[in-house]
Short mmCIF file of C-alpha atoms in Angstrom, two decimals:
data_model
loop_
_atom_site.label_atom_id
_atom_site.label_comp_id
_atom_site.label_asym_id
_atom_site.label_seq_id
_atom_site.Cartn_x
_atom_site.Cartn_y
_atom_site.Cartn_z
CA UNK A 1 2.87 49.34 -8.95
CA UNK A 2 1.68 46.00 -7.58
CA UNK A 3 3.00 42.81 -9.16
CA UNK A 4 0.75 41.17 -11.78
CA UNK A 5 -1.54 38.56 -10.26
CA UNK A 6 -1.32 35.12 -11.86
CA UNK A 7 -4.29 34.55 -14.17
CA UNK A 8 -5.96 37.86 -13.34
CA UNK A 9 -3.89 40.51 -15.12
CA UNK A 10 -3.57 41.94 -18.62
CA UNK A 11 -0.46 39.94 -19.46
CA UNK A 12 -2.44 36.74 -18.95
CA UNK A 13 -5.78 37.78 -20.40
CA UNK A 14 -5.12 40.06 -23.39
CA UNK A 15 -3.55 39.40 -26.78
CA UNK A 16 -1.00 41.79 -28.30
CA UNK A 17 -3.79 43.76 -29.97
CA UNK A 18 -5.47 44.33 -26.59
CA UNK A 19 -8.37 41.97 -27.24
CA UNK A 20 -9.23 39.21 -24.73
CA UNK A 21 -7.47 35.92 -25.46
CA UNK A 22 -10.48 33.86 -24.40
CA UNK A 23 -14.08 34.00 -25.57
CA UNK A 24 -15.20 33.04 -22.08
CA UNK A 25 -13.38 33.33 -18.77
CA UNK A 26 -14.97 30.93 -16.30
CA UNK A 27 -15.20 32.16 -12.71
CA UNK A 28 -16.31 30.21 -9.65
CA UNK A 29 -17.49 33.15 -7.51
CA UNK A 30 -18.75 36.73 -8.11
CA UNK A 31 -15.90 38.18 -6.02
CA UNK A 32 -13.55 37.10 -8.80
CA UNK A 33 -15.51 39.22 -11.26
CA UNK A 34 -15.06 42.32 -9.10
CA UNK A 35 -11.30 41.76 -9.00
CA UNK A 36 -11.22 41.05 -12.72
CA UNK A 37 -13.11 44.26 -13.46
CA UNK A 38 -10.44 46.25 -11.60
CA UNK A 39 -7.37 44.33 -12.82
CA UNK A 40 -8.35 43.93 -16.47
CA UNK A 41 -11.64 45.63 -17.40
CA UNK A 42 -11.17 44.69 -21.08
CA UNK A 43 -11.68 41.00 -20.17
CA UNK A 44 -14.63 41.56 -17.84
CA UNK A 45 -17.27 41.08 -20.61
CA UNK A 46 -15.99 37.53 -21.18
CA UNK A 47 -16.56 36.47 -17.57
CA UNK A 48 -19.01 33.62 -16.95
CA UNK A 49 -20.00 32.41 -13.49
CA UNK A 50 -19.97 28.62 -13.79
CA UNK A 51 -18.68 27.25 -10.47
CA UNK A 52 -15.86 24.77 -10.01
CA UNK A 53 -16.16 21.28 -11.56
CA UNK A 54 -13.14 20.04 -9.59
CA UNK A 55 -14.76 21.00 -6.30
CA UNK A 56 -18.08 19.57 -7.44
CA UNK A 57 -16.47 16.18 -8.12
CA UNK A 58 -14.92 16.24 -4.65
CA UNK A 59 -18.21 17.14 -2.98
CA UNK A 60 -20.06 14.42 -4.88
CA UNK A 61 -17.53 11.81 -3.68
CA UNK A 62 -17.80 12.67 0.01
CA UNK A 63 -20.00 9.61 0.78
CA UNK A 64 -17.09 7.39 -0.29
CA UNK A 65 -14.54 8.82 2.12
CA UNK A 66 -14.17 5.55 4.05
CA UNK A 67 -13.42 3.69 0.83
CA UNK A 68 -10.72 6.19 -0.08
CA UNK A 69 -9.23 5.77 3.38
CA UNK A 70 -9.22 2.00 3.07
CA UNK A 71 -7.56 2.31 -0.36
CA UNK A 72 -4.63 4.00 1.41
CA UNK A 73 -4.49 1.18 3.94
CA UNK A 74 -5.84 3.23 6.84
CA UNK A 75 -6.94 1.17 9.80
CA UNK A 76 -9.27 1.82 12.69
CA UNK A 77 -8.08 4.72 14.84
CA UNK A 78 -5.44 5.88 12.35
CA UNK A 79 -5.28 9.47 11.19
CA UNK A 80 -4.17 10.48 7.72
CA UNK A 81 -1.87 13.50 7.57
CA UNK A 82 -1.68 14.78 4.00
CA UNK A 83 1.34 16.86 2.98
CA UNK A 84 0.69 19.14 0.04
CA UNK A 85 2.91 21.45 -1.97
CA UNK A 86 2.37 23.74 -4.92
CA UNK A 87 5.19 24.45 -7.36
CA UNK A 88 7.31 27.49 -6.67
CA UNK A 89 10.49 28.00 -4.61
CA UNK A 90 8.50 29.34 -1.65
CA UNK A 91 6.16 26.33 -1.52
CA UNK A 92 6.29 23.55 1.06
CA UNK A 93 8.43 21.38 -1.21
CA UNK A 94 10.55 24.26 -2.52
CA UNK A 95 12.92 23.90 -5.45
CA UNK A 96 15.10 20.96 -4.45
CA UNK A 97 17.56 22.99 -2.38
CA UNK A 98 18.92 22.22 1.06
CA UNK A 99 16.64 24.74 2.78
CA UNK A 100 13.37 23.25 1.47
CA UNK A 101 10.79 22.64 4.17
CA UNK A 102 9.09 19.37 3.26
CA UNK A 103 12.21 17.23 2.68
CA UNK A 104 13.60 18.38 6.02
CA UNK A 105 10.30 17.65 7.80
CA UNK A 106 9.81 14.12 6.51
CA UNK A 107 12.39 12.31 8.70
CA UNK A 108 10.95 14.04 11.75
CA UNK A 109 7.37 13.25 10.77
CA UNK A 110 8.05 9.55 10.34
CA UNK A 111 10.01 9.44 13.61
CA UNK A 112 7.54 11.44 15.73
CA UNK A 113 4.24 9.99 14.52
CA UNK A 114 3.55 6.38 15.61
CA UNK A 115 3.09 4.13 12.59
CA UNK A 116 -0.07 2.48 13.93
CA UNK A 117 -1.76 5.75 14.83
CA UNK A 118 -0.89 7.88 11.79
CA UNK A 119 -0.51 7.46 8.04
CA UNK A 120 1.46 10.01 6.01
CA UNK A 121 0.80 10.82 2.36
CA UNK A 122 2.08 13.54 0.03
CA UNK A 123 0.44 15.32 -2.90
CA UNK A 124 2.94 17.26 -4.98
CA UNK A 125 1.89 19.59 -7.79
CA UNK A 126 2.29 18.00 -11.25
CA UNK A 127 4.80 20.69 -12.20
CA UNK A 128 7.09 19.51 -9.40
CA UNK A 129 7.10 16.05 -10.95
CA UNK A 130 7.55 17.51 -14.42
CA UNK A 131 10.26 19.97 -13.46
CA UNK A 132 12.49 17.56 -11.53
CA UNK A 133 11.42 14.23 -13.05
CA UNK A 134 9.71 11.29 -11.30
CA UNK A 135 13.02 9.53 -10.65
CA UNK A 136 14.48 12.53 -8.85
CA UNK A 137 11.33 13.06 -6.76
CA UNK A 138 11.29 9.43 -5.69
CA UNK A 139 15.00 9.56 -4.92
CA UNK A 140 14.61 12.66 -2.75
CA UNK A 141 11.70 11.07 -0.88
CA UNK A 142 13.04 7.52 -0.82
CA UNK A 143 13.81 7.47 2.89
CA UNK A 144 10.33 8.70 3.77
CA UNK A 145 8.72 6.23 1.37
CA UNK A 146 10.56 3.35 3.06
CA UNK A 147 9.22 4.69 6.35
CA UNK A 148 5.66 4.45 5.01
CA UNK A 149 4.99 7.73 3.15
CA UNK A 150 2.49 7.34 0.31
CA UNK A 151 3.19 9.39 -2.82
CA UNK A 152 -0.23 10.16 -4.27
CA UNK A 153 -0.86 10.34 -8.01
CA UNK A 154 -0.79 14.11 -8.72
CA UNK A 155 -3.41 13.89 -11.48
CA UNK A 156 -5.88 11.13 -10.58
CA UNK A 157 -5.49 10.44 -6.86
CA UNK A 158 -5.16 13.76 -5.04
CA UNK A 159 -8.88 14.51 -4.66
CA UNK A 160 -9.54 11.15 -3.06
CA UNK A 161 -6.58 11.59 -0.71
CA UNK A 162 -7.88 15.04 0.20
CA UNK A 163 -11.25 13.58 1.15
CA UNK A 164 -9.54 10.84 3.17
CA UNK A 165 -7.32 13.24 5.13
CA UNK A 166 -7.79 14.08 8.80
CA UNK A 167 -5.42 17.04 8.53
CA UNK A 168 -3.38 18.78 5.84
CA UNK A 169 0.06 20.35 6.16
CA UNK A 170 0.29 22.60 3.12
CA UNK A 171 0.98 26.00 1.66
CA UNK A 172 -0.67 28.67 -0.49
CA UNK A 173 -1.62 26.29 -3.30
CA UNK A 174 -5.10 25.34 -4.44
CA UNK A 175 -5.13 21.84 -2.91
CA UNK A 176 -4.59 23.26 0.57
CA UNK A 177 -7.32 25.82 -0.10
CA UNK A 178 -9.68 23.03 -1.19
CA UNK A 179 -8.89 21.23 2.07
CA UNK A 180 -9.90 24.31 4.04
CA UNK A 181 -13.06 24.64 1.93
CA UNK A 182 -13.98 21.08 2.91
CA UNK A 183 -13.51 21.95 6.58
CA UNK A 184 -10.40 19.80 6.97
CA UNK A 185 -7.93 21.07 9.59
CA UNK A 186 -4.97 22.79 7.91
CA UNK A 187 -1.53 23.85 9.08
CA UNK A 188 0.55 26.01 6.75
CA UNK A 189 4.17 24.92 6.59
CA UNK A 190 4.87 27.61 4.01
CA UNK A 191 2.78 30.78 3.76
CA UNK A 192 4.21 33.37 1.35
CA UNK A 193 1.92 36.32 0.64
CA UNK A 194 4.07 37.75 -2.17
CA UNK A 195 2.40 37.25 -5.51
CA UNK A 196 -1.06 36.80 -4.01
CA UNK A 197 -3.74 39.38 -4.72
CA UNK A 198 -4.39 41.21 -1.42
CA UNK A 199 -8.05 41.37 -2.40
CA UNK A 200 -8.38 37.63 -2.98
CA UNK A 201 -9.88 35.24 -0.41
CA UNK A 202 -6.80 33.03 -0.67
CA UNK A 203 -4.71 35.96 0.60
CA UNK A 204 -6.89 36.16 3.72
CA UNK A 205 -6.66 32.40 4.15
CA UNK A 206 -2.86 32.32 3.96
CA UNK A 207 -2.65 35.31 6.31
CA UNK A 208 -5.02 33.86 8.92
CA UNK A 209 -4.60 30.07 8.81
CA UNK A 210 -2.61 28.43 11.64
CA UNK A 211 1.11 27.96 11.03
CA UNK A 212 3.30 24.92 11.53
CA UNK A 213 6.29 25.79 13.69
CA UNK A 214 8.99 23.73 12.02
CA UNK A 215 11.35 24.26 14.96
CA UNK A 216 9.00 22.72 17.51
CA UNK A 217 7.82 19.14 17.98
CA UNK A 218 5.41 18.28 15.20
CA UNK A 219 3.00 15.78 16.72
CA UNK A 220 1.73 18.07 19.54
CA UNK A 221 0.96 20.76 16.95
CA UNK A 222 -1.08 18.38 14.80
CA UNK A 223 -2.92 16.92 17.78
CA UNK A 224 -3.71 20.40 19.08
CA UNK A 225 -5.00 21.37 15.63
CA UNK A 226 -7.28 18.32 15.53
CA UNK A 227 -8.57 18.95 19.05
CA UNK A 228 -9.28 22.67 18.65
CA UNK A 229 -10.05 23.03 14.95
CA UNK A 230 -12.56 25.63 13.87
CA UNK A 231 -13.00 25.95 10.13
CA UNK A 232 -12.21 29.33 8.62
CA UNK A 233 -15.36 30.60 6.89
CA UNK A 234 -13.69 32.11 3.84
CA UNK A 235 -12.60 29.03 1.84
CA UNK A 236 -15.99 27.29 2.03
CA UNK A 237 -17.77 30.51 1.06
CA UNK A 238 -15.52 31.61 -1.79
CA UNK A 239 -14.42 28.35 -3.42
CA UNK A 240 -17.68 28.27 -5.38
CA UNK A 241 -20.87 30.30 -5.19
CA UNK A 242 -22.80 27.62 -7.08
CA UNK A 243 -21.66 24.24 -5.70
CA UNK A 244 -23.02 21.31 -7.64
CA UNK A 245 -24.00 23.41 -10.66
CA UNK A 246 -20.79 23.53 -12.71
CA UNK A 247 -21.65 20.69 -15.09
CA UNK A 248 -24.97 22.24 -16.12
CA UNK A 249 -23.57 25.75 -16.41
CA UNK A 250 -20.51 24.73 -18.41
CA UNK A 251 -22.45 22.53 -20.79
CA UNK A 252 -24.90 25.34 -21.44
CA UNK A 253 -21.97 27.65 -22.22
CA UNK A 254 -20.29 25.18 -24.55
CA UNK A 255 -23.42 24.49 -26.54
CA UNK A 256 -24.14 28.20 -26.86
CA UNK A 257 -20.68 28.64 -28.39
CA UNK A 258 -21.12 25.90 -30.96
CA UNK A 259 -24.69 27.01 -31.69
CA UNK A 260 -26.59 23.76 -31.24
CA UNK A 261 -29.25 22.76 -28.69
CA UNK A 262 -28.21 21.07 -25.47
CA UNK A 263 -29.03 17.39 -24.97
CA UNK A 264 -32.18 16.66 -22.95
CA UNK A 265 -30.48 14.66 -20.21
CA UNK A 266 -28.78 16.11 -17.15
CA UNK A 267 -25.20 17.35 -17.37
CA UNK A 268 -23.00 15.07 -15.29
CA UNK A 269 -19.39 15.07 -14.17
CA UNK A 270 -17.22 11.96 -14.16
CA UNK A 271 -17.23 10.51 -10.63
CA UNK A 272 -13.94 10.15 -8.81
CA UNK A 273 -12.59 6.62 -9.34
CA UNK A 274 -11.71 4.38 -6.42
CA UNK A 275 -7.90 4.32 -6.26
CA UNK A 276 -6.01 1.02 -6.14
CA UNK A 277 -5.34 -0.51 -2.75
CA UNK A 278 -1.97 0.77 -1.55
CA UNK A 279 -1.32 -0.14 2.08
CA UNK A 280 1.79 1.29 3.74
CA UNK A 281 5.05 -0.41 2.92
CA UNK A 282 7.50 0.18 5.74
CA UNK A 283 10.83 -1.40 4.93
CA UNK A 284 12.79 0.95 7.18
CA UNK A 285 13.55 -0.60 10.59
CA UNK A 286 10.85 0.00 13.18
CA UNK A 287 11.74 1.09 16.70
CA UNK A 288 9.10 -0.61 18.83
CA UNK A 289 8.16 0.33 22.38
CA UNK A 290 6.02 -2.06 24.42
CA UNK A 291 4.53 -2.11 27.88
CA UNK A 292 2.67 -4.89 29.66
CA UNK A 293 -0.54 -3.47 31.10
CA UNK A 294 -2.13 -6.48 32.76
CA UNK A 295 -3.34 -9.97 32.12
CA UNK A 296 -2.69 -10.63 28.45
CA UNK A 297 -2.66 -6.91 27.57
CA UNK A 298 0.22 -5.15 25.81
CA UNK A 299 0.62 -1.57 24.59
CA UNK A 300 2.60 -1.19 21.36
CA UNK A 301 4.08 1.99 19.85
CA UNK A 302 6.01 1.61 16.59
CA UNK A 303 8.07 4.35 14.97
CA UNK A 304 9.87 4.33 11.63
CA UNK A 305 12.79 6.06 13.28
CA UNK A 306 14.08 6.66 16.79
CA UNK A 307 12.36 9.53 18.59
CA UNK A 308 13.86 9.05 22.03
CA UNK A 309 12.61 6.97 24.92
CA UNK A 310 9.31 7.87 26.60
CA UNK A 311 8.87 8.08 30.33
CA UNK A 312 7.60 4.99 32.13
CA UNK A 313 8.16 1.26 32.08
CA UNK A 314 8.61 0.74 28.34
CA UNK A 315 10.73 -1.95 26.74
CA UNK A 316 12.22 -1.53 23.29
CA UNK A 317 12.92 -3.89 20.42
CA UNK A 318 13.61 -3.62 16.71
CA UNK A 319 11.29 -4.99 14.03
CA UNK A 320 12.65 -5.19 10.49
CA UNK A 321 10.94 -5.97 7.20
CA UNK A 322 12.80 -8.74 5.38
CA UNK A 323 13.04 -6.48 2.32
CA UNK A 324 14.88 -3.72 4.19
CA UNK A 325 17.40 -1.82 2.09
CA UNK A 326 20.11 -2.48 4.68
CA UNK A 327 20.48 -6.26 5.09
CA UNK A 328 22.74 -5.68 8.06
CA UNK A 329 19.68 -4.57 10.02
CA UNK A 330 18.27 -8.09 9.79
CA UNK A 331 21.12 -9.45 11.89
CA UNK A 332 20.20 -6.95 14.63
CA UNK A 333 16.44 -7.48 14.51
CA UNK A 334 14.48 -8.94 17.38
CA UNK A 335 11.56 -9.51 15.02
CA UNK A 336 11.64 -10.00 11.25
CA UNK A 337 8.42 -9.70 9.27
CA UNK A 338 7.09 -9.67 5.74
CA UNK A 339 3.74 -9.51 3.94
CA UNK A 340 2.57 -11.98 1.34
CA UNK A 341 0.06 -14.55 0.19
CA UNK A 342 -0.06 -17.74 2.25
CA UNK A 343 0.25 -19.80 -0.94
CA UNK A 344 3.13 -17.84 -2.48
CA UNK A 345 5.33 -20.63 -3.89
CA UNK A 346 8.47 -18.50 -3.61
CA UNK A 347 8.43 -18.87 0.17
CA UNK A 348 7.14 -22.43 0.32
CA UNK A 349 4.61 -21.63 3.04
CA UNK A 350 4.41 -19.30 6.03
CA UNK A 351 5.74 -22.12 8.20
CA UNK A 352 8.65 -22.78 5.86
CA UNK A 353 9.49 -19.07 5.68
CA UNK A 354 9.46 -18.81 9.48
CA UNK A 355 11.82 -21.78 9.86
CA UNK A 356 14.17 -20.41 7.21
CA UNK A 357 14.36 -16.93 8.77
CA UNK A 358 14.95 -18.21 12.29
CA UNK A 359 17.66 -20.57 11.06
CA UNK A 360 19.38 -17.83 9.04
CA UNK A 361 19.18 -15.12 11.73
CA UNK A 362 20.22 -16.59 15.09
CA UNK A 363 19.66 -13.33 16.99
CA UNK A 364 16.06 -13.04 15.80
CA UNK A 365 13.54 -14.00 18.50
CA UNK A 366 10.38 -14.01 16.36
CA UNK A 367 9.55 -14.23 12.66
CA UNK A 368 6.19 -12.98 11.40
CA UNK A 369 4.61 -13.70 8.00
CA UNK A 370 1.55 -11.49 7.52
CA UNK A 371 -0.92 -13.29 5.28
CA UNK A 372 -3.95 -10.99 5.45
CA UNK A 373 -5.28 -7.72 6.81
CA UNK A 374 -5.90 -9.22 10.25
CA UNK A 375 -3.80 -12.37 10.55
CA UNK A 376 -0.23 -13.62 10.54
CA UNK A 377 1.84 -16.72 11.22
CA UNK A 378 4.56 -16.34 13.85
CA UNK A 379 7.51 -18.58 14.59
CA UNK A 380 9.35 -18.34 17.93
CA UNK A 381 12.93 -19.16 18.79
CA UNK A 382 11.55 -21.90 21.07
CA UNK A 383 10.07 -23.65 18.04
CA UNK A 384 6.42 -22.64 18.40
CA UNK A 385 4.45 -21.92 15.24
CA UNK A 386 1.42 -19.73 15.99
CA UNK A 387 -1.46 -18.21 14.07
CA UNK A 388 -2.48 -14.73 15.29
CA UNK A 389 -5.85 -13.37 14.20
CA UNK A 390 -7.51 -10.09 15.05
CA UNK A 391 -10.99 -10.63 16.46
CA UNK A 392 -13.80 -9.64 14.07
CA UNK A 393 -14.45 -6.01 14.87
CA UNK A 394 -13.89 -2.53 13.53
CA UNK A 395 -10.69 -2.20 15.59
CA UNK A 396 -8.15 -3.75 13.26
CA UNK A 397 -4.39 -3.21 13.28
CA UNK A 398 -1.35 -4.27 11.31
CA UNK A 399 -0.81 -7.91 12.33
CA UNK A 400 2.93 -7.23 12.60
CA UNK A 401 2.03 -5.09 15.65
CA UNK A 402 0.41 -8.19 17.17
CA UNK A 403 3.71 -10.01 16.71
CA UNK A 404 5.55 -7.20 18.52
CA UNK A 405 3.10 -7.50 21.41
CA UNK A 406 3.67 -11.25 21.54
CA UNK A 407 7.44 -10.68 21.55
CA UNK A 408 7.12 -8.32 24.50
CA UNK A 409 4.99 -10.85 26.39
CA UNK A 410 7.41 -13.72 25.85
CA UNK A 411 10.51 -11.58 26.49
CA UNK A 412 9.07 -10.76 29.90
CA UNK A 413 8.98 -14.47 30.70
CA UNK A 414 5.21 -14.73 30.51
CA UNK A 415 3.33 -17.88 29.63
CA UNK A 416 2.43 -18.53 26.01
CA UNK A 417 -0.27 -20.92 27.18
CA UNK A 418 -2.10 -18.09 28.93
CA UNK A 419 -2.43 -16.21 25.64
CA UNK A 420 -3.51 -19.36 23.78
CA UNK A 421 -6.20 -19.95 26.37
CA UNK A 422 -7.44 -16.38 26.85
CA UNK A 423 -6.27 -14.39 23.85
CA UNK A 424 -4.26 -11.19 23.86
CA UNK A 425 -5.28 -7.53 23.98
CA UNK A 426 -3.10 -5.12 22.02
CA UNK A 427 -3.33 -1.35 22.40
CA UNK A 428 -2.07 1.00 19.72
CA UNK A 429 -2.65 4.50 21.03
CA UNK A 430 -6.28 4.72 22.21
CA UNK A 431 -7.42 1.78 20.04
CA UNK A 432 -7.88 -1.68 21.52
CA UNK A 433 -7.49 -4.87 19.48
CA UNK A 434 -8.45 -8.37 20.58
CA UNK A 435 -6.19 -11.07 19.17
CA UNK A 436 -6.68 -14.84 19.09
CA UNK A 437 -3.56 -17.01 19.27
CA UNK A 438 -3.61 -20.63 18.23
CA UNK A 439 -0.90 -23.19 17.45
CA UNK A 440 -0.63 -23.49 13.67
CA UNK A 441 -2.95 -26.27 12.54
CA UNK A 442 -5.41 -25.51 15.33
CA UNK A 443 -7.68 -22.52 14.68
CA UNK A 444 -9.84 -22.94 17.78
CA UNK A 445 -11.29 -19.67 19.07
CA UNK A 446 -9.71 -19.15 22.51
CA UNK A 447 -11.02 -15.62 23.08
#
């Protein structure tokens, strides 16, 4: 005898006297009715085709995708990789044991994926948070969070993160299925078929979707997925047979039950709210690779972890956030940085902070105080105080990456005056950023 299917079997749908528990069982697609009729014919008369209000809210918010991306601090050229887990021992997150997939992947993800080219976020099922407790979840994921992982609100923020994602690494849960229904590239890190109804579309999806090989390098698999993605037809077809109609159909049902006329106005769903601005906070030391490409041009690759040295003429240095958990790393840093308001009285001023850091850390070559989304104040060991500003364009980057490029330029014995006169070009992956450099107190455009 096959195992009972969650939500679609007698034990879920019938009371002890054999009568249906619910007056109405809302379905999103007719194929669910056919399975219901076979699995529990007693409940079939209660079935109502009313679509999926969750999916409808997601679809209605699609025009705001760029806003959701900016809320997560995504910059031009960055890709958002969303990690998603449902809540059983065979899910991507697992049950907190040593063999769980997601916790073992996170250090590799943060080390393999360049910080300026990728953003990582995780959506964990609410029952994971409830079962283990928020403190335990944050403790388990602390290292990844310090490397820049965003933990998305499991109740209010996951839909927006799903819309913002460029790819999803997930499992057999509904969020991953929604991602596939939206046409987002998906890799399954966990794909158990046990417990799934072999006649259900989600069974076909889990069986056929591409797999993540956890033993192989991760970045090439994601980049191959993005380059060759072809959406599976099933999720988009079967998620809802009446997209955009759930509000009207559900309201009609509710008012029929209470026996009063419907209001005259249209039935509307609450729009998805714009999440708070949560840029990445990387307090783990950054392993930075740089290469001088030509006149005033520097390529920068930053990793929150050491992933080996690439081939070619790359130089390496270490950049450390002043709030790093390990203060000993500050003494080893070539560049120390922090983010804050220019007028924050706790630091005096960006200039005062730079002087204090360079005096306290004699091995530090550069200090960088990031004061905005495209500018920073940099102090050099030689005593220069500089203002770096990204040129107005769509190609913005973390200003701390500009400081790493400047460090590489000066460490190679190049002229600071050349950059002041002509500006600097910084490459992060395929994205090009033009940066103006001016002595602090002089904001003349030298580009």
